CSV table of C-alpha atoms in Angstrom, one decimal:
chain,number,residue,atom,x,y,z
A,1,LYS,CA,-186.8,58.2,169.2
A,2,ALA,CA,-187.7,58.6,172.8
A,3,GLY,CA,-187.7,55.4,174.9
A,4,VAL,CA,-190.3,53.9,177.2
A,5,THR,CA,-191.0,56.3,180.1
A,6,GLN,CA,-192.5,55.3,183.4
A,7,THR,CA,-193.8,57.6,186.2
A,8,PRO,CA,-193.2,57.9,189.0
A,9,ARG,CA,-189.8,56.5,189.3
A,10,TYR,CA,-190.1,55.9,193.1
A,11,LEU,CA,-193.1,55.5,195.3
A,12,ILE,CA,-193.6,54.7,199.0
A,13,LYS,CA,-197.0,53.5,200.1
A,14,THR,CA,-198.6,52.0,203.2
A,15,ARG,CA,-200.2,48.6,203.5
A,16,GLY,CA,-203.8,48.7,202.4
A,17,GLN,CA,-203.5,51.7,200.1
A,18,GLN,CA,-203.8,51.5,196.3
A,19,VAL,CA,-201.3,52.7,193.7
A,20,THR,CA,-201.4,53.6,190.0
A,21,LEU,CA,-198.3,53.4,187.8
A,22,SER,CA,-198.0,54.9,184.4
A,23,CYS,CA,-196.2,53.9,181.2
A,24,SER,CA,-195.7,55.7,177.9
A,25,PRO,CA,-194.5,53.3,175.1
A,26,ILE,CA,-192.1,54.1,172.3
A,27,SER,CA,-193.9,56.0,169.6
A,28,GLY,CA,-195.5,53.6,167.2
A,29,HIS,CA,-195.5,50.7,169.6
A,30,ARG,CA,-198.9,49.4,170.3
A,31,SER,CA,-198.1,46.6,172.7
A,32,VAL,CA,-197.4,47.3,176.3
A,33,SER,CA,-196.4,44.7,178.9
A,34,TRP,CA,-195.9,44.9,182.6
A,35,TYR,CA,-193.5,42.9,184.7
A,36,GLN,CA,-192.7,42.7,188.4
A,37,GLN,CA,-189.1,42.3,189.5
A,38,THR,CA,-188.2,41.0,192.9
A,39,PRO,CA,-184.8,39.7,194.2
A,40,GLY,CA,-186.3,36.2,194.9
A,41,GLN,CA,-188.5,35.7,191.8
A,42,GLY,CA,-186.7,37.6,189.0
A,43,LEU,CA,-188.9,39.2,186.4
A,44,GLN,CA,-192.5,38.0,186.3
A,45,PHE,CA,-195.1,38.8,183.7
A,46,LEU,CA,-198.2,40.6,184.9
A,47,PHE,CA,-200.1,41.4,181.7
A,48,GLU,CA,-199.9,42.6,178.1
A,49,TYR,CA,-202.2,45.1,176.3
A,50,PHE,CA,-202.7,45.8,172.6
A,51,SER,CA,-205.1,48.2,171.2
A,52,GLU,CA,-206.7,48.8,174.6
A,53,THR,CA,-207.3,45.0,175.0
A,54,GLN,CA,-205.6,42.7,177.5
A,55,ARG,CA,-204.2,39.9,175.3
A,56,ASN,CA,-202.3,37.9,177.9
A,57,LYS,CA,-202.2,37.7,181.7
A,58,GLY,CA,-199.8,36.3,184.2
A,59,ASN,CA,-200.5,34.5,187.5
A,60,PHE,CA,-201.1,37.5,189.8
A,61,PRO,CA,-204.1,38.1,192.0
A,62,GLY,CA,-207.0,40.3,190.9
A,63,ARG,CA,-205.6,43.2,193.0
A,64,PHE,CA,-203.3,43.8,190.0
A,65,SER,CA,-205.1,45.4,187.1
A,66,GLY,CA,-204.2,47.5,184.1
A,67,ARG,CA,-205.6,49.3,181.2
A,68,GLN,CA,-204.4,50.9,178.0
A,69,PHE,CA,-205.6,54.1,176.4
A,70,SER,CA,-206.2,54.9,172.7
A,71,ASN,CA,-202.8,56.6,172.5
A,72,SER,CA,-201.2,53.3,173.7
A,73,ARG,CA,-200.2,54.7,177.1
A,74,SER,CA,-200.9,52.2,179.9
A,75,GLU,CA,-201.6,52.3,183.6
A,76,MET,CA,-201.2,49.6,186.2
A,77,ASN,CA,-203.1,49.6,189.4
A,78,VAL,CA,-202.5,47.6,192.6
A,79,SER,CA,-205.2,47.8,195.2
A,80,THR,CA,-205.0,46.8,198.9
A,81,LEU,CA,-201.2,46.9,198.9
A,82,GLU,CA,-199.3,44.2,200.8
A,83,LEU,CA,-195.7,44.3,202.0
A,84,GLY,CA,-194.9,41.6,199.4
A,85,ASP,CA,-195.8,44.0,196.6
A,86,SER,CA,-192.6,45.9,197.2
A,87,ALA,CA,-190.8,45.5,193.9
A,88,LEU,CA,-189.5,47.2,190.7
A,89,TYR,CA,-192.4,47.4,188.2
A,90,LEU,CA,-191.2,47.4,184.7
A,91,CYS,CA,-193.1,48.4,181.6
A,92,ALA,CA,-192.1,47.2,178.1
A,93,SER,CA,-193.3,48.1,174.7
A,94,SER,CA,-193.1,46.4,171.3
A,95,PHE,CA,-194.3,46.9,167.8
A,96,TYR,CA,-197.1,44.5,166.8
A,97,GLY,CA,-195.8,41.1,166.1
A,98,LEU,CA,-192.4,41.6,167.4
A,99,ARG,CA,-191.3,39.7,170.4
A,100,GLU,CA,-188.4,42.0,171.2
A,101,GLN,CA,-189.7,44.2,174.0
A,102,TYR,CA,-188.1,47.5,175.0
A,103,PHE,CA,-188.2,48.3,178.7
A,104,GLY,CA,-188.6,51.5,180.6
A,105,PRO,CA,-186.5,52.3,183.7
A,106,GLY,CA,-189.1,51.0,186.1
A,107,THR,CA,-191.0,52.3,189.1
A,108,ARG,CA,-189.6,51.3,192.5
A,109,LEU,CA,-192.5,50.7,194.8
A,110,THR,CA,-191.9,50.3,198.5
A,111,VAL,CA,-194.8,49.2,200.7
A,112,THR,CA,-194.4,49.9,204.5
B,1,ASP,CA,-192.3,25.7,188.3
B,2,GLN,CA,-189.4,27.7,186.8
B,3,GLN,CA,-189.6,27.2,183.0
B,4,VAL,CA,-186.5,29.2,182.2
B,5,LYS,CA,-183.4,28.6,184.4
B,6,GLN,CA,-180.1,30.3,184.7
B,7,ASN,CA,-178.2,28.1,187.1
B,8,SER,CA,-175.2,30.4,187.6
B,9,PRO,CA,-176.1,33.4,189.7
B,10,SER,CA,-172.8,35.0,188.9
B,11,LEU,CA,-169.8,34.8,186.5
B,12,SER,CA,-166.4,36.5,186.6
B,13,VAL,CA,-164.1,36.8,183.6
B,14,GLN,CA,-161.0,38.7,182.6
B,15,GLU,CA,-161.2,41.5,180.1
B,16,GLY,CA,-160.5,40.2,176.6
B,17,ARG,CA,-161.6,36.6,177.4
B,18,ILE,CA,-164.8,34.9,176.4
B,19,SER,CA,-167.9,35.1,178.6
B,20,ILE,CA,-170.3,32.2,178.3
B,21,LEU,CA,-173.7,32.6,179.9
B,22,ASN,CA,-176.0,29.6,180.0
B,23,CYS,CA,-179.8,29.1,180.1
B,24,ASP,CA,-182.0,26.0,180.2
B,25,TYR,CA,-185.7,25.8,179.5
B,26,THR,CA,-188.3,23.1,180.1
B,27,ASN,CA,-191.3,24.2,178.0
B,28,SER,CA,-191.2,22.6,174.6
B,29,MET,CA,-193.7,25.2,173.3
B,30,PHE,CA,-191.0,27.9,173.5
B,31,ASP,CA,-189.8,28.8,170.1
B,32,TYR,CA,-188.2,32.2,170.5
B,33,PHE,CA,-185.4,33.2,172.8
B,34,LEU,CA,-183.9,36.5,173.8
B,35,TRP,CA,-181.1,37.8,175.9
B,36,TYR,CA,-181.4,41.1,177.9
B,37,LYS,CA,-178.7,43.0,179.8
B,38,LYS,CA,-179.6,45.1,182.9
B,39,TYR,CA,-177.6,47.7,184.6
B,40,PRO,CA,-178.6,48.8,188.2
B,41,ALA,CA,-181.4,51.4,188.2
B,42,GLU,CA,-182.2,50.8,184.6
B,43,GLY,CA,-184.6,48.6,182.7
B,44,PRO,CA,-183.4,45.6,180.8
B,45,THR,CA,-181.9,46.3,177.4
B,46,PHE,CA,-182.6,43.9,174.5
B,47,LEU,CA,-179.3,42.3,173.2
B,48,ILE,CA,-180.0,39.5,170.8
B,49,SER,CA,-182.6,36.9,170.0
B,50,ILE,CA,-182.9,33.6,168.2
B,51,SER,CA,-185.7,31.7,166.6
B,52,SER,CA,-186.0,27.9,167.1
B,53,ILE,CA,-185.5,27.4,163.4
B,54,LYS,CA,-181.9,28.5,163.8
B,55,ASP,CA,-179.1,27.2,166.0
B,56,LYS,CA,-176.9,30.3,166.0
B,57,ASN,CA,-177.3,34.0,165.7
B,58,GLU,CA,-174.5,36.5,165.8
B,59,ASP,CA,-174.4,40.3,166.3
B,60,GLY,CA,-170.9,41.8,166.7
B,61,ARG,CA,-169.3,40.5,169.9
B,62,PHE,CA,-172.5,38.6,170.9
B,63,THR,CA,-173.5,35.2,169.7
B,64,VAL,CA,-176.4,33.1,170.9
B,65,PHE,CA,-176.4,29.3,170.4
B,66,LEU,CA,-179.5,27.2,170.6
B,67,ASN,CA,-179.5,23.4,171.2
B,68,LYS,CA,-183.2,22.4,170.9
B,69,SER,CA,-182.7,18.8,171.8
B,70,ALA,CA,-181.0,19.7,175.0
B,71,LYS,CA,-183.4,22.7,175.6
B,72,HIS,CA,-180.3,24.8,176.2
B,73,LEU,CA,-179.1,28.1,174.9
B,74,SER,CA,-176.0,30.1,175.6
B,75,LEU,CA,-174.7,33.6,175.1
B,76,HIS,CA,-171.1,34.1,174.1
B,77,ILE,CA,-169.4,37.5,174.5
B,78,VAL,CA,-166.1,37.8,172.7
B,79,PRO,CA,-164.0,39.7,173.7
B,80,SER,CA,-165.4,40.6,177.0
B,81,GLN,CA,-165.1,44.3,178.1
B,82,PRO,CA,-165.5,45.9,181.5
B,83,GLY,CA,-168.6,47.7,180.2
B,84,ASP,CA,-170.3,44.3,179.7
B,85,SER,CA,-170.5,43.9,183.5
B,86,ALA,CA,-174.2,43.7,184.2
B,87,VAL,CA,-177.0,41.2,185.0
B,88,TYR,CA,-177.9,39.1,181.9
B,89,PHE,CA,-181.4,37.7,181.6
B,90,CYS,CA,-182.5,34.9,179.3
B,91,ALA,CA,-186.1,35.0,178.2
B,92,ALA,CA,-188.4,32.8,176.1
B,93,SER,CA,-191.7,33.0,174.4
B,94,GLY,CA,-194.0,30.5,172.8
B,95,ASN,CA,-196.1,30.3,169.7
B,96,SER,CA,-199.4,29.3,171.3
B,97,GLY,CA,-202.2,31.8,171.3
B,98,GLY,CA,-201.5,34.8,173.6
B,99,SER,CA,-198.2,33.4,174.8
B,100,ASN,CA,-196.5,35.0,171.8
B,101,TYR,CA,-196.7,38.3,173.7
B,102,LYS,CA,-195.5,37.0,177.0
B,103,LEU,CA,-191.8,36.7,177.9
B,104,THR,CA,-190.8,34.2,180.6
B,105,PHE,CA,-187.5,35.2,182.2
B,106,GLY,CA,-184.8,33.4,184.0
B,107,LYS,CA,-183.5,34.9,187.3
B,108,GLY,CA,-180.4,36.3,185.7
B,109,THR,CA,-176.6,35.9,185.9
B,110,LEU,CA,-174.4,38.7,187.2
B,111,LEU,CA,-171.4,39.0,184.8
B,112,THR,CA,-168.3,40.8,186.1
B,113,VAL,CA,-165.6,41.6,183.7
B,114,ASN,CA,-162.3,42.4,185.4
B,115,PRO,CA,-159.8,44.8,183.8
């Protein structure tokens, strides 16, 4: 079974730009979560989607948004990028009702 | 406010010995706990989990212990192998509305197993 895939793997953007990251969950998994990992803060929860609906949201500003499509694929968008948005963005998927989440390799975003 | 704490940023052990990684939590609503392992340039990999109705769960070389009264859990790796060298994250989730689907992570402990 293929794992969680994320594209692109690496991205360099300039302050003020916007970016869209993509995540394809494990086949059959309907829940997709997004996390931000930084050296100082560890892994922080951004939001979780199930059946195209956001079920839970972390404490991030409105510049961070996401969506999920009918095939469970998910995208995350960050608008008006700031230097502090430089991080590894991880996507995780799980089957409904299971709390064990399976992570993709992440997208390394660098904002200059 | 950090609800899941891993107070040891790093741990070094000899191959064949026991590795003990610790984790404390403050939120009494947490009822499910997980350990993940992360290698550089890869996403975290699920290792083992435990529900609050248990105090121990074992899977091969990995055992997780939960002490609810102390709000403390630990991961034991016996025997430790060089391939276990990685960052280990403790995570927790609660059983309150949407928080079932949200994992709160500690900041991780870097385990180094020396040959």
